[in-house]
Short mmCIF file of C-alpha atoms in Angstrom, two decimals:
data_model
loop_
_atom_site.label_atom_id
_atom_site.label_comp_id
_atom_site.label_asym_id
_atom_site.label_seq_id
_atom_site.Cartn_x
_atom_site.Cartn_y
_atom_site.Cartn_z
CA UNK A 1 108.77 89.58 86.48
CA UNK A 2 105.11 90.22 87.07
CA UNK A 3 104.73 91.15 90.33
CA UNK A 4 101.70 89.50 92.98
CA UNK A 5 99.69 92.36 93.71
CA UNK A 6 98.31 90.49 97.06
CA UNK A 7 101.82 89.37 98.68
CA UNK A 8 103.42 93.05 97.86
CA UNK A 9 100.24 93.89 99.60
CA UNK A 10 100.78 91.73 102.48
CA UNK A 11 104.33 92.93 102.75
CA UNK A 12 103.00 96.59 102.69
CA UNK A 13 100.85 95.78 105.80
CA UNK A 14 103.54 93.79 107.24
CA UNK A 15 106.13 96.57 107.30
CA UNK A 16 103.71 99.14 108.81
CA UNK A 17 103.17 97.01 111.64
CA UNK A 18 107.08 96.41 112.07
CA UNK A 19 107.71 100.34 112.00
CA UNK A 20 104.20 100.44 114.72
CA UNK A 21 106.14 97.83 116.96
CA UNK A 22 109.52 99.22 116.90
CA UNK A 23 108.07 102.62 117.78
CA UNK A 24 106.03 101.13 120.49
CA UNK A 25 109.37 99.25 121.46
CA UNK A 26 111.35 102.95 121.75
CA UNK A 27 108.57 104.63 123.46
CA UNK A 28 108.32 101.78 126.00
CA UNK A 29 112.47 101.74 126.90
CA UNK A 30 112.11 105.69 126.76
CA UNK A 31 111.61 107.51 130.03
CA UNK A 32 108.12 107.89 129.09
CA UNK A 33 107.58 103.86 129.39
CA UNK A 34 107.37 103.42 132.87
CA UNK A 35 103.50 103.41 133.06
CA UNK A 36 102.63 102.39 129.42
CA UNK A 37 101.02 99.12 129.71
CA UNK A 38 99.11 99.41 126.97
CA UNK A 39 101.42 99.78 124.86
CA UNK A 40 103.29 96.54 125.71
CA UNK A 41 100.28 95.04 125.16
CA UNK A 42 100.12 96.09 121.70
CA UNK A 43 103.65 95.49 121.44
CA UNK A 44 103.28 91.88 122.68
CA UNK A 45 100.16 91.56 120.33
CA UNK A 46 102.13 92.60 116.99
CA UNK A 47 105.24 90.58 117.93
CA UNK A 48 103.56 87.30 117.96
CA UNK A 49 103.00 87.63 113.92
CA UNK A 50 104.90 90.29 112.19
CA UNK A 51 108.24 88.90 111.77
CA UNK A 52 106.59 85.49 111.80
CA UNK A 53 104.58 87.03 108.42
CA UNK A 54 107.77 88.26 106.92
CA UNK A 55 109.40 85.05 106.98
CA UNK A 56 106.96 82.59 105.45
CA UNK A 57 106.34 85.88 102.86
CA UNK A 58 110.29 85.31 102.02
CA UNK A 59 109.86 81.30 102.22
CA UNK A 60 107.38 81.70 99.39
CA UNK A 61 109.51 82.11 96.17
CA UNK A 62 112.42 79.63 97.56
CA UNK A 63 111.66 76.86 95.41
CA UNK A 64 111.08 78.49 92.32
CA UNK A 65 114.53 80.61 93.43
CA UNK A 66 116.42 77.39 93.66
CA UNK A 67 115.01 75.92 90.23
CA UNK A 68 117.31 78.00 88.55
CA UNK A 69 120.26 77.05 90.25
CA UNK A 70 121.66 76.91 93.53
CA UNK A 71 124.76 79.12 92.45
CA UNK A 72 122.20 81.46 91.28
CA UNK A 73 120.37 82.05 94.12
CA UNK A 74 123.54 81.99 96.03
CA UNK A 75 125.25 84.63 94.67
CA UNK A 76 122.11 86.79 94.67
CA UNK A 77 122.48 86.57 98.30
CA UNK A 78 125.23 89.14 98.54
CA UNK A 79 123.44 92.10 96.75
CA UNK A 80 120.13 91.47 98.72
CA UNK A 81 121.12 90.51 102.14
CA UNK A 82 124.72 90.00 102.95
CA UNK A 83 125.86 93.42 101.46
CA UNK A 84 122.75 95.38 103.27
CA UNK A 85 123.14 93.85 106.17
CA UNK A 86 126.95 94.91 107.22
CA UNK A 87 126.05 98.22 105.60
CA UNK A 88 123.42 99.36 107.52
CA UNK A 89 124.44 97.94 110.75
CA UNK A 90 127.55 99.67 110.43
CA UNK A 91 125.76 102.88 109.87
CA UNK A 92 123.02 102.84 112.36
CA UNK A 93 125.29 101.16 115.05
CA UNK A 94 127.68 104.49 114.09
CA UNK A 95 125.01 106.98 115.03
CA UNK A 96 123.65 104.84 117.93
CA UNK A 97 127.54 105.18 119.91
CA UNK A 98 127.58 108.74 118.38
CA UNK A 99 124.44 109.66 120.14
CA UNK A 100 125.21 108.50 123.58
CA UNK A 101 122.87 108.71 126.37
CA UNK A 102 120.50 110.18 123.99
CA UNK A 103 119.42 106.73 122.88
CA UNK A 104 117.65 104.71 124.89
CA UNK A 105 120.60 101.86 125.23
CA UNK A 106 124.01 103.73 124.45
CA UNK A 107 126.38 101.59 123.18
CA UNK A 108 129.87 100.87 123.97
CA UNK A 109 132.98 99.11 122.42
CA UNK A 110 132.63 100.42 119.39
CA UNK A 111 134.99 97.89 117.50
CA UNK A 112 134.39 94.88 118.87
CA UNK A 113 130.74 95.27 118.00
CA UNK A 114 131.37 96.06 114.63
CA UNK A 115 133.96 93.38 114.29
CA UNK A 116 131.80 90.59 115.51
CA UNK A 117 128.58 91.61 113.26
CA UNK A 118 129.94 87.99 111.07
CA UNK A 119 128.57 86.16 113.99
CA UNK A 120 126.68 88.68 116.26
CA UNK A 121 123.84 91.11 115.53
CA UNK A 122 122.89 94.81 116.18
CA UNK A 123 119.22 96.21 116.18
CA UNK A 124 117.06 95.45 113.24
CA UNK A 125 119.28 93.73 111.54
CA UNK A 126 118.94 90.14 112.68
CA UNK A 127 116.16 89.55 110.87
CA UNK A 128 118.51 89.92 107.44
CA UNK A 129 121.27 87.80 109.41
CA UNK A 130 118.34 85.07 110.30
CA UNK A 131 117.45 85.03 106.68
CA UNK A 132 120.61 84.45 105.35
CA UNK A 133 121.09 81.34 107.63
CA UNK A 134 117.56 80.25 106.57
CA UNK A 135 118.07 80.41 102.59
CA UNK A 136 121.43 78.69 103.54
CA UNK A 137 120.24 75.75 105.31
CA UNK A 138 116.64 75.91 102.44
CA UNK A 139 120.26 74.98 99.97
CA UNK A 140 121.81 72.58 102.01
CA UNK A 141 118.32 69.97 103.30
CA UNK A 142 115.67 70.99 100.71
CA UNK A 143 117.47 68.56 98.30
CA UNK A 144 117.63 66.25 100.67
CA UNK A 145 114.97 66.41 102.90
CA UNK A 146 112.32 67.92 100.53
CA UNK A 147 110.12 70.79 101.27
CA UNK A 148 107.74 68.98 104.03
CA UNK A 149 110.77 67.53 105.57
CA UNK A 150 112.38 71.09 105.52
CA UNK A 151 109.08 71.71 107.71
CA UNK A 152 109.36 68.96 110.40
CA UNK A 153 113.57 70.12 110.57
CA UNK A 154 112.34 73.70 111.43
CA UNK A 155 109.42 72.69 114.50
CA UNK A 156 112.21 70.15 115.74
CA UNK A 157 114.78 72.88 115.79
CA UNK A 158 112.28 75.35 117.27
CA UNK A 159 111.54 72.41 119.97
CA UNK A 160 115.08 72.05 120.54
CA UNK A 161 115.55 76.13 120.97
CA UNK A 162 113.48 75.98 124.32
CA UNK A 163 115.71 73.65 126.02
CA UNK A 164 119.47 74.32 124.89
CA UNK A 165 121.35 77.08 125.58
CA UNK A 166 122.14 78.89 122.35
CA UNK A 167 123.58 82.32 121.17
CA UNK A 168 121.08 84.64 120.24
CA UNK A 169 121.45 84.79 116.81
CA UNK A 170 121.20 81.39 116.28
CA UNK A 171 118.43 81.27 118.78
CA UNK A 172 116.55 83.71 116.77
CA UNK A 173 116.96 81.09 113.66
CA UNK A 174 115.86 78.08 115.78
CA UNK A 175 112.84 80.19 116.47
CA UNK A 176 111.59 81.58 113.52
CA UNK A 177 112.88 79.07 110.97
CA UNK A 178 109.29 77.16 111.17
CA UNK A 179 107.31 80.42 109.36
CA UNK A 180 110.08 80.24 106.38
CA UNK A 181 110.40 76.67 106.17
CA UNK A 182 106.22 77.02 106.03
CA UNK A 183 106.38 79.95 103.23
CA UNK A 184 109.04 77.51 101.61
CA UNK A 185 106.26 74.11 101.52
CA UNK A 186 103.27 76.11 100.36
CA UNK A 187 105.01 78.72 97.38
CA UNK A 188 102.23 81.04 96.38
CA UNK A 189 99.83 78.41 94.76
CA UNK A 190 99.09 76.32 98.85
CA UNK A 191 98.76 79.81 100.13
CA UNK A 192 96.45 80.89 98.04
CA UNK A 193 94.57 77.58 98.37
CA UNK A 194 93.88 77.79 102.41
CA UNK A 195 93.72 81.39 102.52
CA UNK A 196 93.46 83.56 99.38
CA UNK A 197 90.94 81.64 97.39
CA UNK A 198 88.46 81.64 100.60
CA UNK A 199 85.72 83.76 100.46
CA UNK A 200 84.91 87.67 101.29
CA UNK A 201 83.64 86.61 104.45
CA UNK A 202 86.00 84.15 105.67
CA UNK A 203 89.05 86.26 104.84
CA UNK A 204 87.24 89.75 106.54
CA UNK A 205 86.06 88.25 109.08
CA UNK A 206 86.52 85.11 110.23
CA UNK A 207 90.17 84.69 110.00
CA UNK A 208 90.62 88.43 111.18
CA UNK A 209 88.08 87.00 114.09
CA UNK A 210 89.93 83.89 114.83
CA UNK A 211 93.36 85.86 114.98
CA UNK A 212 91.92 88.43 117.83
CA UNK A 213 90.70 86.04 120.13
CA UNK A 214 93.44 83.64 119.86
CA UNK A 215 96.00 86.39 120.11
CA UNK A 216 94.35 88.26 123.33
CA UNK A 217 94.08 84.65 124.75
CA UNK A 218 97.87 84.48 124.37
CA UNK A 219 97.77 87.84 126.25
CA UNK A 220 96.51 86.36 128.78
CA UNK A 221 98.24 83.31 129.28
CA UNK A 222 101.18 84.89 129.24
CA UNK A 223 102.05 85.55 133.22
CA UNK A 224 101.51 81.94 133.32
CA UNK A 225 103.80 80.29 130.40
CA UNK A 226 105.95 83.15 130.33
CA UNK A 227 106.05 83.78 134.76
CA UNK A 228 110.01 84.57 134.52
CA UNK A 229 108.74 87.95 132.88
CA UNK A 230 106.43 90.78 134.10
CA UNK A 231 104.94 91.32 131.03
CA UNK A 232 103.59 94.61 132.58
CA UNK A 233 106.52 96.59 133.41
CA UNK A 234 108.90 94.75 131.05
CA UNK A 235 111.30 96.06 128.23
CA UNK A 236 110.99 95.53 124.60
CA UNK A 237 113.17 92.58 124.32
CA UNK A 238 111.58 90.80 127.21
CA UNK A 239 108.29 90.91 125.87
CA UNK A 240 109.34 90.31 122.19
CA UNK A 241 111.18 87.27 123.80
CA UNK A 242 107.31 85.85 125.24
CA UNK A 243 105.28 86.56 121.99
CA UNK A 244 108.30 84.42 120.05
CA UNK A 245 108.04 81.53 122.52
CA UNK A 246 106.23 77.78 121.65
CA UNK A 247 103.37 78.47 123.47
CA UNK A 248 102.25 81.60 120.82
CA UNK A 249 102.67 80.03 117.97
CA UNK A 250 98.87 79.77 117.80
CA UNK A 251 98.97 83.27 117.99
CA UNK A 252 101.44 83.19 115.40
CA UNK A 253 99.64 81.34 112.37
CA UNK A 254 96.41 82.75 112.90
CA UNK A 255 97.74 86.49 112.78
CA UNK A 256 100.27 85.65 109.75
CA UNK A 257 96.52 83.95 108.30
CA UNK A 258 94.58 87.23 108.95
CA UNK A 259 96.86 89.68 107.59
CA UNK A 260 97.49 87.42 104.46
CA UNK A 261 93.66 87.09 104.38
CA UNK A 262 92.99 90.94 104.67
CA UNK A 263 96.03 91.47 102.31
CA UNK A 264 94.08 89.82 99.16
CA UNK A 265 90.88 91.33 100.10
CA UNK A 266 90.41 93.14 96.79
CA UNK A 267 90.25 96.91 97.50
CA UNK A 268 93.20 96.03 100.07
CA UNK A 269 95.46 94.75 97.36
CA UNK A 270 94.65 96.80 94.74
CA UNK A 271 95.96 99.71 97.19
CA UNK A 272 98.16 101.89 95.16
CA UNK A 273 99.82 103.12 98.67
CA UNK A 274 100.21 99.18 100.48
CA UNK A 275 101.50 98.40 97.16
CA UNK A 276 104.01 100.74 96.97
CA UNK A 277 105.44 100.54 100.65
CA UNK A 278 105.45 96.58 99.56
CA UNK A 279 108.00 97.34 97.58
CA UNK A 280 109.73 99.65 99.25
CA UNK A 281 110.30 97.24 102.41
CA UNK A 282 113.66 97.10 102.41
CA UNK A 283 114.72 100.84 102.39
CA UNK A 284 112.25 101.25 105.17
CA UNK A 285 113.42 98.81 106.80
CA UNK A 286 117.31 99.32 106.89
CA UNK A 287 116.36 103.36 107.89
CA UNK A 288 113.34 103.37 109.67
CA UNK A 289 114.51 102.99 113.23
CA UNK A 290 116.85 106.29 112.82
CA UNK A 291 113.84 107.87 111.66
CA UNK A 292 112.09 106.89 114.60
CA UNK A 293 114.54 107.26 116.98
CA UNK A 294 115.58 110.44 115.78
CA UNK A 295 112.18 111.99 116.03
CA UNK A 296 111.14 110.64 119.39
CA UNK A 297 114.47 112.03 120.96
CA UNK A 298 113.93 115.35 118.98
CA UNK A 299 110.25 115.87 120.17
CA UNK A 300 111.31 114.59 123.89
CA UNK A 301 114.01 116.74 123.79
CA UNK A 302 112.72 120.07 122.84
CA UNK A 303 109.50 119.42 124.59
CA UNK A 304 107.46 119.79 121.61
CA UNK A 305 105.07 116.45 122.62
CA UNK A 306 105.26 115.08 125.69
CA UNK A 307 102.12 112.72 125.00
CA UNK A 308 103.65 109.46 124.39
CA UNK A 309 100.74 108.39 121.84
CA UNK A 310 101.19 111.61 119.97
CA UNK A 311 104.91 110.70 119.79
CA UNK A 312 103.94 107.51 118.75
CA UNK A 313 101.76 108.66 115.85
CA UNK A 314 104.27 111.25 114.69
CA UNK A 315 107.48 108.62 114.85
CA UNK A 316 105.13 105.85 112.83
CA UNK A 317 104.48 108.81 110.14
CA UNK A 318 108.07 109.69 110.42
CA UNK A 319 109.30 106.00 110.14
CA UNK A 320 107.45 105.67 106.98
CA UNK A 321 108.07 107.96 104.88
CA UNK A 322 111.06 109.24 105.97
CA UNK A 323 112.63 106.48 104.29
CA UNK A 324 110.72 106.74 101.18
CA UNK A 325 111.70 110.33 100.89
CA UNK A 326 115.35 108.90 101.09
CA UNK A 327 114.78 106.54 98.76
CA UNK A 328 113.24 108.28 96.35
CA UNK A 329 116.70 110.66 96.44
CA UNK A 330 118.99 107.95 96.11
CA UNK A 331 116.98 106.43 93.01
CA UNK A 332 117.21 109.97 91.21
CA UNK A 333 121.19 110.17 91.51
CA UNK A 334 121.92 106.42 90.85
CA UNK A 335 122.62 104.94 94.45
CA UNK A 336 119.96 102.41 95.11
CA UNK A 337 121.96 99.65 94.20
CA UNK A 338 125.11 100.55 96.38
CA UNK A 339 122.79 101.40 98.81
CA UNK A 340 121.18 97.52 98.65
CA UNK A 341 117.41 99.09 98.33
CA UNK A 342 116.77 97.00 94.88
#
């Protein structure tokens, strides 16, 4: 299949800002937090778009997906989601109770966490759970709603999300099922029409523009929409819970816009290296938080950086290509597969 040198591009960017915001995210629940406000800001700033971005980039080839069967696309499922997921949350959630209070949140009750991953999530991970759900219900209403009624399902159920009480997983569907069901209505071709065809100037700059301001406006609205959380002062999960609320989602499309936009910028996606980690999102992204983890509590530990954006720049590095240098193992003796990194 030829591959679209722009949207492995746009995954490429989107990954490195996943592995920026999940180091951010351990250095601000680390001892080393408790003054950081910049860095929530930044945190706050990439969560209102990156995991909106990797939705609507997996929405994208649903249609086509489905054309050649529904069994098909089904049973591809369990190689490239269902297998990786209760894999490598059974793995990292392993070394997470085996580190005790060396992580930032030990864990406890080992079994019952691993037990319940069929209907309850650890880490990373519910992103692939989310996704499953998502490709389900694409199955079950795209037949029967069609793609643009897919679209007004998703904003009612997003709606509906701010005023019901709901588990978090399926909380975490209601919220992010708009981006996919998006990515599902456009395919590649409406993408390319609002954003990728533009020209060198709107995609460089004015969408890039467009994305900053609304995004730092969302920064600042949000003691006010969000006033049940001190964004300043607040955990990871708190603030990732005010960038995913209704009132960003402004924030949302425009920075999902921009990094498409800079993504097809042509010396951006003809990028040998944002091509490759493109295609290399999923191994980074099942290992990269024990990369990260690992070296922050290594480098904390032995007191070899205490400066927390130092740490920061060596976990990123570290989250990267640690990862790659795995991968690149496990493809030369023959484990990829049952390691669900193709």
């Amino acid at each position: 299949m030829n591959r679209i040198k722009w949207l492995d591009s746009a995954r490429g960017l989107g990954i490195i800002l996943v592995v920026i915001g999940h180091a951010l995210g351990g250095l601000i629940d680390s001892k080393l937090g408790a003054n950081q406000d910049v860095f929530r800001q930044l945190f706050f700033a990439i969560y209102t778009f990156h995991m909106p971005l990797f939705f609507l980039l997996s929405g994208l080839m649903v249609t086509k997906r489905l054309e050649k069967g529904q069994g098909i696309f089904l049973r591809g499922l369990i190689p490239s989601i269902i297998w990786p997921y209760f894999l490598w949350s059974i793995i990292q959630f392993s070394i997470i109770y085996g580190l005790g209070s060396l992580v930032n949140r030990p864990a406890e009750n080992y079994w019952p966490v691993i037990l319940s991953l069929p209907w309850n999530t650890v880490s990373q991970f519910w992103f692939l759970y989310a996704l499953f759900w998502m490709h389900i219900l694409s199955v079950l209403l795209i037949p029967r709603l069609g793609r643009e009624g897919f679209v007004l399902f998703a904003l009612a159920l997003k709606s509906l999300a701010l005023i019901l009480i709901l588990p978090v997983p399926v909380k975490l569907v209601c919220n992010h099922l708009f981006f996919y069901a998006v990515g599902v209505w456009l395919m590649t071709a409406g993408l390319e029409t609002l954003v990728i065809k533009r020209g060198l100037l709107v995609k460089s700059l004015v969408f890039p523009g467009i994305a900053l301001a609304v995004i730092l406006a969302t920064l600042m609205a949000a003691p006010r929409y969000g006033s049940d959380i001190m964004l300043l002062g607040a955990g990871s999960p708190e603030i990732a819970n005010l960038a995913w609320r209704f009132p960003a989602m402004a924030a949302s499309i425009f920075g999902v816009a921009a990094v498409v936009a800079i993504a097809s910028l042509p010396r951006i996606a003809d990028s040998r290296i944002l091509l490759w980690l493109g295609r290399m999102t999923m191994p980074i992204f099942v290992l990269h938080v024990m990369f990260l983890a690992g070296t922050r509590i290594a480098l904390m530990r032995f007191g070899l950086a205490i400066d927390p954006v130092l740490i920061l720049g060596i976990s990123v590095a570290a989250g990267l290509f640690g990862p790659l240098i795995v991968e690149r193992i496990t493809r030369a003796i023959g484990l990829n597969k049952y390691l669900g990194f193709q």
